[in-house]
C-alpha positions as semicolon CSV with decimal commas, in nm:
position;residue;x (nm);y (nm);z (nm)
1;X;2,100;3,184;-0,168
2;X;2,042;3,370;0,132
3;X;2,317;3,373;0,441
4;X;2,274;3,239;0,747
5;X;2,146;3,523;1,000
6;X;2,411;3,663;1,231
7;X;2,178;3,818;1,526
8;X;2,248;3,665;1,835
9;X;1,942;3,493;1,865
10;X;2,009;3,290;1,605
11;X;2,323;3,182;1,779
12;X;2,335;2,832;1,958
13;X;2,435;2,823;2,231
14;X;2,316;3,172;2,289
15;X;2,502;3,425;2,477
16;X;2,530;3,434;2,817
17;X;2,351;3,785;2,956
18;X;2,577;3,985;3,209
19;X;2,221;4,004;3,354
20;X;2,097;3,667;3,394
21;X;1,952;3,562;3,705
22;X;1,929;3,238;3,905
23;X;1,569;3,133;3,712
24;X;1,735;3,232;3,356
25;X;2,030;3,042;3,444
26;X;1,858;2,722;3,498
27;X;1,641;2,716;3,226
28;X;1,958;2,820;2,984
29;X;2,148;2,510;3,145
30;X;1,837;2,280;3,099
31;X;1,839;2,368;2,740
32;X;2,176;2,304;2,692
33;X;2,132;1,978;2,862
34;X;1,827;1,929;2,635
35;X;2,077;2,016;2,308
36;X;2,304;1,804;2,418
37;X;2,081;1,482;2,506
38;X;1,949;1,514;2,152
39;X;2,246;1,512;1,966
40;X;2,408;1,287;2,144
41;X;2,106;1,046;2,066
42;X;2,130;1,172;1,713
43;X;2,499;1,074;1,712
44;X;2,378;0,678;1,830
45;X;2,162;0,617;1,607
46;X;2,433;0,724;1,300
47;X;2,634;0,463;1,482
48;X;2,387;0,210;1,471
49;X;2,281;0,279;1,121
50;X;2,677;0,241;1,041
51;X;2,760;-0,067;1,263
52;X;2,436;-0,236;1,093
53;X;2,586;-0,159;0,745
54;X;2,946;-0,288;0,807
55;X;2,749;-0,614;0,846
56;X;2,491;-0,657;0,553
57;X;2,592;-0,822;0,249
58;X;2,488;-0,588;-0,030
59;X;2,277;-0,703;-0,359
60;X;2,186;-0,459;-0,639
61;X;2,239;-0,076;-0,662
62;X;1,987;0,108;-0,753
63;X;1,994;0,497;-0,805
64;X;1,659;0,667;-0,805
65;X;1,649;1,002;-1,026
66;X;1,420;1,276;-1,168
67;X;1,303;1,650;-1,031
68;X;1,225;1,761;-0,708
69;X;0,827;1,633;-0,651
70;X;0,872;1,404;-0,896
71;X;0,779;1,064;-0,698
72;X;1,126;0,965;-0,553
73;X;1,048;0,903;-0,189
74;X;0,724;0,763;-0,258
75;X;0,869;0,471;-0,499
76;X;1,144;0,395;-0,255
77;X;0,874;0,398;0,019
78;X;0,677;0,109;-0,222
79;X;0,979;-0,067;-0,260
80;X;1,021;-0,083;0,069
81;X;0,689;-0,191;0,139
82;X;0,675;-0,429;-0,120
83;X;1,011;-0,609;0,017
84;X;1,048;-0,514;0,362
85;X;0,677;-0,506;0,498
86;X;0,702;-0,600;0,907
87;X;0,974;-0,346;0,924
88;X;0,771;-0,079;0,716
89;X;0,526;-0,157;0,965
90;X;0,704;-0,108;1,247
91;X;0,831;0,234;1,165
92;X;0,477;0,325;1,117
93;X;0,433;0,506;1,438
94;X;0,734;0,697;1,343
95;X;0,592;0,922;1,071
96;X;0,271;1,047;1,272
97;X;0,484;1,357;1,346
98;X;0,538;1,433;1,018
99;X;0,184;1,321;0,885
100;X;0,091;1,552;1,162
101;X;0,299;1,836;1,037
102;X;0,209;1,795;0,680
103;X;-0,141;1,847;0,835
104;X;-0,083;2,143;1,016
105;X;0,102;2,309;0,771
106;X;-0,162;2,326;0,489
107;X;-0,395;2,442;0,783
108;X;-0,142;2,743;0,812
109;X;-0,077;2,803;0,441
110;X;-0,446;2,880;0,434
111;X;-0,438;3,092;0,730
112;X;-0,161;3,256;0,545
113;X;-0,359;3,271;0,209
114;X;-0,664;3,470;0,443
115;X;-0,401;3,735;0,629
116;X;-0,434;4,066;0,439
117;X;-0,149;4,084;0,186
118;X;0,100;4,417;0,121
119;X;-0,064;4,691;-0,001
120;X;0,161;4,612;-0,340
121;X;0,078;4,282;-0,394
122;X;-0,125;4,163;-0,762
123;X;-0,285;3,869;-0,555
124;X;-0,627;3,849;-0,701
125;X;-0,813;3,781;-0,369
126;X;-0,622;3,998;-0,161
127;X;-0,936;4,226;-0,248
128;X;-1,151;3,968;-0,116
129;X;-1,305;4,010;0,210
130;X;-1,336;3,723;0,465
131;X;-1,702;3,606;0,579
132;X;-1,772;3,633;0,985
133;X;-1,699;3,211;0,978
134;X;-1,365;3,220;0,832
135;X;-1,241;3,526;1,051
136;X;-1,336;3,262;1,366
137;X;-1,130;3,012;1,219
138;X;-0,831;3,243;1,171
139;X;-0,832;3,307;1,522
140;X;-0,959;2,988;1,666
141;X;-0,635;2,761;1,456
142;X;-0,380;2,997;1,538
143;X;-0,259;2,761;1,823
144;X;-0,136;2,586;1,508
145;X;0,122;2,768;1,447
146;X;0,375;2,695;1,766
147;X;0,269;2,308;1,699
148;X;0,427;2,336;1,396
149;X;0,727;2,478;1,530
150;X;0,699;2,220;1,791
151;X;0,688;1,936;1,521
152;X;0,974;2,063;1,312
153;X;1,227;2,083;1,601
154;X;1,061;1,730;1,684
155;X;1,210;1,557;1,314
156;X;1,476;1,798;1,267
157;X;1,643;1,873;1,590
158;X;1,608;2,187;1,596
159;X;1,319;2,487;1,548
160;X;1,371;2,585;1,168
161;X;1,421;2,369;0,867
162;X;1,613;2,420;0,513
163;X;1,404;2,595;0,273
164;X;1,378;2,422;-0,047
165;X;1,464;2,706;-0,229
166;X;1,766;2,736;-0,019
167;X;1,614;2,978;0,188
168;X;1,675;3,002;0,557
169;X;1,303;2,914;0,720
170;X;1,228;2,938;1,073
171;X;0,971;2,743;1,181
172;X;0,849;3,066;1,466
173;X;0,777;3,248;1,191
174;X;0,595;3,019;0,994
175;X;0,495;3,295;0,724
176;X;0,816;3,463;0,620
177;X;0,848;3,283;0,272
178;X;0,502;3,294;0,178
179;X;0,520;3,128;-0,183
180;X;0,133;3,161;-0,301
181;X;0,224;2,879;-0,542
182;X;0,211;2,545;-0,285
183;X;0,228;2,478;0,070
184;X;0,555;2,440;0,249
185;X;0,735;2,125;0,314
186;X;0,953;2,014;0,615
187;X;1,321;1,967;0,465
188;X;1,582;1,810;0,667
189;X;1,953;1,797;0,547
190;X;2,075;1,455;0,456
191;X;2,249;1,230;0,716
192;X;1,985;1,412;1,000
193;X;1,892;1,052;1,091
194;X;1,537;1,177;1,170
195;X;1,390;0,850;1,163
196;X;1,680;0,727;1,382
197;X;1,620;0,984;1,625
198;X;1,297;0,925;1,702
199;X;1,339;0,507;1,710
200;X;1,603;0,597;1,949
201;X;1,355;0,825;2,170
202;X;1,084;0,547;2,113
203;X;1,349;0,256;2,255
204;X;1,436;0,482;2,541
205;X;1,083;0,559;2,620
206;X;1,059;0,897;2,566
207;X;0,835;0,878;2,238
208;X;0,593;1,044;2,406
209;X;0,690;1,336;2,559
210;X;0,465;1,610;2,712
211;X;0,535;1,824;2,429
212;X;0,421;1,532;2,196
213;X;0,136;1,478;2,400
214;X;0,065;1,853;2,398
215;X;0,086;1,856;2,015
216;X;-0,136;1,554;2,000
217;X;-0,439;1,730;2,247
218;X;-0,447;2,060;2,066
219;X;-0,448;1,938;1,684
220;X;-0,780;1,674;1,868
221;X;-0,912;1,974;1,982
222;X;-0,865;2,189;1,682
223;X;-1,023;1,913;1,426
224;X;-1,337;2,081;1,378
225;X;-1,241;2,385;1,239
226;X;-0,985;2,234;1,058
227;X;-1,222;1,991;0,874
228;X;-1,497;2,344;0,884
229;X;-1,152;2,572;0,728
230;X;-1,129;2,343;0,405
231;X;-1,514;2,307;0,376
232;X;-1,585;2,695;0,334
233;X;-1,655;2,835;0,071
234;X;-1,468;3,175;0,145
235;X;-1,172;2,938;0,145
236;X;-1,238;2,752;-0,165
237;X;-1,298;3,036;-0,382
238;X;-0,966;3,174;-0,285
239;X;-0,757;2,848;-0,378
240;X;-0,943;2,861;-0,707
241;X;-0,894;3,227;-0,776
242;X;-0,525;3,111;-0,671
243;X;-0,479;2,863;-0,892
244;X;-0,406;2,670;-0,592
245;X;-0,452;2,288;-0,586
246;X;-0,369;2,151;-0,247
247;X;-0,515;1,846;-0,356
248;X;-0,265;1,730;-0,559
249;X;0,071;1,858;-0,389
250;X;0,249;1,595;-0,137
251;X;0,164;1,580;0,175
252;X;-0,207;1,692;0,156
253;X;-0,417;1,490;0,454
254;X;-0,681;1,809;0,469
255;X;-0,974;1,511;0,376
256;X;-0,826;1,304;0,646
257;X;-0,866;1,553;0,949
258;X;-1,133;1,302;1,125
259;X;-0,942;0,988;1,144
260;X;-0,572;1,149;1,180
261;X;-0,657;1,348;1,468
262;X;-0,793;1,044;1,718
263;X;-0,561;1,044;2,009
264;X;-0,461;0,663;1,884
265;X;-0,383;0,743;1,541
266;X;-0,175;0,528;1,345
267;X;-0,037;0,575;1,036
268;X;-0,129;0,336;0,718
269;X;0,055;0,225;0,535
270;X;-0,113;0,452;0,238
271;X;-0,058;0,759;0,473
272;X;0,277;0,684;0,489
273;X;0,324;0,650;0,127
274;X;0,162;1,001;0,112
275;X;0,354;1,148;0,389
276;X;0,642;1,389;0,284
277;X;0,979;1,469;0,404
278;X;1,222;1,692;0,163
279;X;1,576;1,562;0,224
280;X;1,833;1,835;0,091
281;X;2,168;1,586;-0,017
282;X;2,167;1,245;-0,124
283;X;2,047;0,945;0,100
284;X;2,128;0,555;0,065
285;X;1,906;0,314;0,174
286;X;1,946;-0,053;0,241
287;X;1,602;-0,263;0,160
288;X;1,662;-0,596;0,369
289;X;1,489;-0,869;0,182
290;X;1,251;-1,024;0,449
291;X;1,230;-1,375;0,231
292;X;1,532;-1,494;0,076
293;X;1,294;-1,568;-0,206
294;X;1,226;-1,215;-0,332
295;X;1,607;-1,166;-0,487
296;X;1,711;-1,505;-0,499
297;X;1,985;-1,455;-0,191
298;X;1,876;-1,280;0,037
299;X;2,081;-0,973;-0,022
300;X;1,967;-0,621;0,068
301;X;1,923;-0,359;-0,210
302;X;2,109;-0,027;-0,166
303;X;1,879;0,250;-0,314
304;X;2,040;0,570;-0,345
305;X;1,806;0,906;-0,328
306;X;1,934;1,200;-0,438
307;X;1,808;1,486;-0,430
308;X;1,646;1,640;-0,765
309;X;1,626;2,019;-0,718
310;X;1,911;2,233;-1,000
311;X;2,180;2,277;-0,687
312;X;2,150;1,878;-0,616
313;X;2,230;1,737;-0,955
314;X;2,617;1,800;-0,987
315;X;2,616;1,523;-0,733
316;X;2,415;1,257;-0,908
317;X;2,733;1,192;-1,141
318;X;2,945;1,025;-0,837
319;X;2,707;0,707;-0,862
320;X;2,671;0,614;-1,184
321;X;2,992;0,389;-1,212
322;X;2,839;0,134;-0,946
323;X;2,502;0,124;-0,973
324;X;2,308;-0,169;-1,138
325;X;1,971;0,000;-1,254
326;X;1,838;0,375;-1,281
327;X;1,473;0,441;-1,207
328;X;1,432;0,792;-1,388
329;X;1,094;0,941;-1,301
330;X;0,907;1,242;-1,503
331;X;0,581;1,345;-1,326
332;X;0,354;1,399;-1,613
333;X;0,091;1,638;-1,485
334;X;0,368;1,862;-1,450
335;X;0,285;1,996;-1,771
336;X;0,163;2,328;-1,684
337;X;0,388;2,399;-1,460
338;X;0,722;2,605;-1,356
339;X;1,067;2,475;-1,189
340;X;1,031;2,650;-0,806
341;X;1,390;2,717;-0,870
342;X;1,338;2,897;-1,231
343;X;0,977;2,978;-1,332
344;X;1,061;3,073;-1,694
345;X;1,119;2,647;-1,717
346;X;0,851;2,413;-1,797
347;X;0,845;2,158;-1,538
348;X;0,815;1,883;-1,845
349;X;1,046;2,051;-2,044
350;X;1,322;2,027;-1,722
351;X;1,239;1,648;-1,705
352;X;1,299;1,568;-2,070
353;X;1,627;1,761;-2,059
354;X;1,744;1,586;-1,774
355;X;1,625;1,239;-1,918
356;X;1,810;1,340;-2,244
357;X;2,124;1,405;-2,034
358;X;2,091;1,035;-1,901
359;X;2,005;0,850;-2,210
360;X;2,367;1,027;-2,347
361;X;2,612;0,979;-2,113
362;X;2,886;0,698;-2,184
363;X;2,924;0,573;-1,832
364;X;2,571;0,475;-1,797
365;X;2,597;0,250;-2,160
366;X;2,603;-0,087;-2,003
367;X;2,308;0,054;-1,714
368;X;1,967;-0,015;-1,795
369;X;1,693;0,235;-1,748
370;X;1,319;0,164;-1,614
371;X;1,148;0,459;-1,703
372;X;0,832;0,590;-1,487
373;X;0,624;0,818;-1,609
374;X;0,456;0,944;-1,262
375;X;0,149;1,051;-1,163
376;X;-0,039;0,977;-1,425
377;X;-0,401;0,955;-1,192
378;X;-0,332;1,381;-1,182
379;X;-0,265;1,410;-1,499
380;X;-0,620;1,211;-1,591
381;X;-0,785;1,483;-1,371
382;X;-0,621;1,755;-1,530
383;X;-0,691;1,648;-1,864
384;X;-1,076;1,558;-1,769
385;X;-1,057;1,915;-1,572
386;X;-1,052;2,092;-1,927
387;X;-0,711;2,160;-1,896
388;X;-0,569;2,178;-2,265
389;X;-0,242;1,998;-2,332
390;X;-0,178;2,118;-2,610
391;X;-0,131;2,464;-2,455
392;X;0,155;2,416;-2,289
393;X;0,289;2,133;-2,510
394;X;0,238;2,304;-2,868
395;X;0,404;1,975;-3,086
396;X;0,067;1,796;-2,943
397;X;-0,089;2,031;-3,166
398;X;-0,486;1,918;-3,210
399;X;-0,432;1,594;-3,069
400;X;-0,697;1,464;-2,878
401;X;-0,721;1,592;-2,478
402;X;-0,744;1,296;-2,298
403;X;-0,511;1,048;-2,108
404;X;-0,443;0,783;-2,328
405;X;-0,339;0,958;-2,646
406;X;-0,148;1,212;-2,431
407;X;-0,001;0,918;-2,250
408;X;0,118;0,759;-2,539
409;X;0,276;1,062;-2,691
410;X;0,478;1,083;-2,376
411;X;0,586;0,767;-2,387
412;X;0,665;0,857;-2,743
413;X;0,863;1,136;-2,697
414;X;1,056;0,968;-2,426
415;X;1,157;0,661;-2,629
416;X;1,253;0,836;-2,873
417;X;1,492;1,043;-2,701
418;X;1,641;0,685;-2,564
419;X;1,675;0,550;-2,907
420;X;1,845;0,871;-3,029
421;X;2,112;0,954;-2,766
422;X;2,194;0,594;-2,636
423;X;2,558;0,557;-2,698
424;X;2,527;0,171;-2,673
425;X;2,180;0,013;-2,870
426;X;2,188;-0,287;-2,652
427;X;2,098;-0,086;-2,355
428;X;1,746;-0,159;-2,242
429;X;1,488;0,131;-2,150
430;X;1,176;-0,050;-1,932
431;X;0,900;0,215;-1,947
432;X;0,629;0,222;-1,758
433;X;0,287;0,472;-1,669
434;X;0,287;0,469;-1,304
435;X;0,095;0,634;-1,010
436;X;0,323;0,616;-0,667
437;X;0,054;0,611;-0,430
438;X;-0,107;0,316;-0,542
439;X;0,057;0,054;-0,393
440;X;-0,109;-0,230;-0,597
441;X;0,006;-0,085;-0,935
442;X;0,329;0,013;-0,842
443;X;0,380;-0,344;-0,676
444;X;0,335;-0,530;-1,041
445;X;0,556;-0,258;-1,138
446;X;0,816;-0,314;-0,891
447;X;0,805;-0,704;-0,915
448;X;0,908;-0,604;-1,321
449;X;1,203;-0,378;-1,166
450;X;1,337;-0,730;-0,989
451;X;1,277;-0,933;-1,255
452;X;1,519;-0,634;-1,494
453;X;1,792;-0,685;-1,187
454;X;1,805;-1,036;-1,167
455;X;1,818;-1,033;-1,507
456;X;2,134;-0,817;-1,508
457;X;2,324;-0,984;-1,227
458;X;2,242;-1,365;-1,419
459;X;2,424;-1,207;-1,693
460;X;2,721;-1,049;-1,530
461;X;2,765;-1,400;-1,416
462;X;2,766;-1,550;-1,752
463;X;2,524;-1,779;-1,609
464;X;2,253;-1,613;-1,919
C-alpha cells in the first residue's frame, strides 16, 4: 500500500505563497469557500440520512457477500428496484454523473491502450502502429481527460479517488496506474454520502452547475469519435491482442454513446443497474417497502454491503451475529481469471474458499444462505466463445463445454461444500443461477429471497 504523497500540492488547504498577489488571493479564498460549502453540504446530508434512520422501524437484515466484481451493488440495486421503485426512480437523475464517468473513462483507457508504452514493456501491441484515423481520435478526445477529473471531484468531493488496489489515484493524471488488465473504476470511501451530496445540490438548485453543464456540452460534442474510437479496427485488434474485454467489465456504456450523450439524458433504470461505483468499507442500506404488502409490515430491510476485496473481509465478521439472511455471490465467468489483488489466485478458486469459510463458521449455523451463482449470461459467451473450461478448472476434466453441464457442476461443487462444512444440517442453502442485470430474472429471484425471510421471521415467532 502506497503512502499518501507529502508534496505540497497535495496538501489541502494549500500553502499560502509569501508571493501571492491580490488575483491569487481571491481565487485561493473562493476555493476555500468552495471546500467548505461542499462539505458542509456533505455533512447535511449524513445528518439527514441519520435523523431518517433514528425513525424507521427496521425488518430483516440482510448481509450481501462475495469478491470484489462479483455482483454486489447490482443485486442490492434490483432489490431496490424491485421494492422501492418511485424512489429508485427518483434518484435516477443522480447517477448520470457517474454513467457519464464510466463512459469517459473506457474512452481514456483506450486512449491509454494507443499512447506508446516504455521502451521495456512485453505489451504485444506496443509494436503496433496506429492508422492516420485513430491518431485523430487520440487528439480530438483528449478534452476527455479534465471531464473526468471534473466528474470524479463531482461524486467524490474532491479531484482523485481511492484506487482499488489501494493505490493513491489522481484523477489529473488519469494514466499513472495503467493496469492493461480492465478499465478503471471511480471508488469512493464508505460513509462519502455521494448520492446525498448531490440530492442535496439538486434540492438547493445547484444540480446543474456550469461545470456540469460544461461536462455535459463537451462529452455531446465528442460523441462521434467516441462511437468512431470503439468502431475501428486499429482499436479492436488491440483489445483482442490484449486480451481485453471491455464488454463484459462493469460499467461499460461504449454501445450506448448515441443515446447517453443527448443533452436530456436520463438514466434507465437498466443503466443504472449497469452503472458502477466501487465503495472501499462497508455500507448499510435501508430498502423502505413502498406497499405494506411486499413484507407483510411494512418494515424496511437493512442490507449491509461490504466490501469484497482481501483488505475488506476482516470486517465482514462484525455482522454475522444480527443478520437474518446471507446472499453469497460467486461470479462464474470468473473462471479464467486472477484476484487484482494476487494474480497467482484463480478468481473461482478465491470464491469457493471464501464460500467454504461461510458454510463453516458456527455463528452463522442458525443463518440461512441463498446462494447466487452470478453472471452466468458471460459465462454462456465464454463458453460458446471456445473458451475451454476445463483448462482452468482441471476436475471438469472432458466434460462437455457448454453452460448447462458446466452450470450444474458449479452448482455441484458448491452444494457440496454446504453439505460438508455446515456445522448445523438444518441450515438451508437456496441456490440459484442468476444474471444481475436482468431485472426480470433477478426479480423472480428476489421475490424467492422474501419468501426465505418471511419464512425465517414466522418461525422465530413460533407462529410456523
Amino acid at each position: 500500500m502506497r503512502a499518501a504523497r507529502s508534496d505540497p500540492e497535495a496538501a489541502w488547504p494549500p500553502p499560502i505563497s509569501p508571493d501571492e498577489t491580490d488575483e491569487e488571493k481571491d481565487v485561493r479564498l473562493e476555493q476555500e469557500r468552495e471546500a467548505k460549502r461542499v462539505s458542509d453540504a456533505i455533512d447535511l446530508a449524513l445528518n439527514s440520512e441519520k435523523e431518517a434512520k433514528k425513525k424507521t422501524v427496521h425488518g430483516a437484515k440482510i448481509l450481501l457477500l462475495g469478491q470484489a466484481e462479483s455482483g454486489k451493488s447490482t443485486i442490492l440495486k434490483n432489490m431496490q428496484l424491485h421494492f422501492s421503485p418511485t424512489a429508485f426512480h427518483a434518484e435516477a437523475e443522480l447517477w448520470r454523473p457517474v454513467i457519464h464517468l464510466n463512459l469517459v473513462r473506457s474512452v481514456n483507457f483506450i486512449l491509454n491502450l494507443l499512447a506508446p508504452r516504455s521502451s521495456g514493456t512485453t505489451s504485444p501491441t506496443s509494436s503496433l502502429p496506429l492508422d492516420d484515423s485513430a491518431r485523430r481520435l487520440v487528439f480530438s478526445l483528449a478534452p476527455l481527460k479534465s471531464v473526468e477529473t471534473s466528474l470524479t471531484k463531482r461524486i467524490s468531493g474532491s479531484a482523485s479517488t481511492v484506487d482499488i488496489d489501494n493505490k493513491s489515484t489522481s484523477a489529473d493524471t488519469p494514466y499513472s496506474h495503467y493496469n492493461p488488465a480492465k478499465a478503471p473504476e471511480i471508488a469512493v470511501r464508505s460513509g462519502a454520502g455521494w448520492k446525498g451530496l448531490l440530492k442535496f445540490r439538486r434540492q438547493s438548485g445547484a444540480v446543474s452547475s456550469p461545470e456540469d453543464m460544461q461536462n455535459r456540452r463537451i462529452i455531446n460534442a465528442c460523441a462521434d469519435d467516441i462511437m468512431a474510437l470503439w468502431r475501428n479496427p486499429n482499436v479492436q485488434e488491440k483489445l483482442r491482442q490484449e486480451e481485453i474485454f471491455l464488454k463484459d467489465q462493469p460499467g461499460f456504456f461504449l454501445e450506448d454513446v448515441e443515446r447517453l450523450t443527448k443533452e436530456d439524458y436520463l438514466p434507465t433504470p437498466d443503466d443504472v443497474l449497469r452503472a458502477r461505483v466501487n465503495t472501499i468499507g462497508p455500507e448499510e442500506h435501508r430498502i423502505p417497502m413502498e406497499s405494506s404488502l411486499e413484507n407483510g409490515n411494512g418494515k424496511d430491510w437493512i442490507v449491509y454491503d461490504v466490501g469484497g476485496d482481501r483488505s475488506q473481509r476482516a470486517a465482514w465478521a462484525q455482522f454475522f451475529d444480527t443478520v437474518t439472511v446471507i446472499i453469497f455471490l460467486a461470479p462464474v465467468s470468473a473462471f479464467n481469471q486472477a484476484l487484482a489483488e494476487d494474480e497467482t489466485v484463480n478468481r473461482l478458486a478465491d470464491s469457493m474458499k471464501l464460500w467454504r469459510m461461510i458454510c463453516t463458521n458456527k455463528l452463522l449455523a442458525s443463518v440461512d444462505l441463498i446462494l447466487l451463482l452470478n453472471k452466468i449470461d458471460i459465462l454462456d459467451t465464454q463458453l460458446k466463445a471456445g473458451v475451454q473450461f476445463g483448462k482452468y478448472v482441471t476436475s471438469y476434466r472432458d466434460k462437455p463445454n457448454e453452460t448447462e453441464a458446466v452450470s450444474k457442476y458449479l452448482l455441484d461443487m458448491f452444494t457440496a461444500l454446504h453439505k460438508q462444512h455446515s456445522p448445523s444440517k438444518k441450515r438451508k442453502m437456496h441456490p440459484h443461477l442468476t444474471c444481475a442485470i436482468d431485472t426480470k430474472a433477478t426479480a423472480t429471484v428476489i421475490t424467492h429471497i422474501q419468501e426465505v425471510i418471511l419464512i425465517k421471521t414466522l418461525s422465530q415467532t413460533n407462529i410456523l
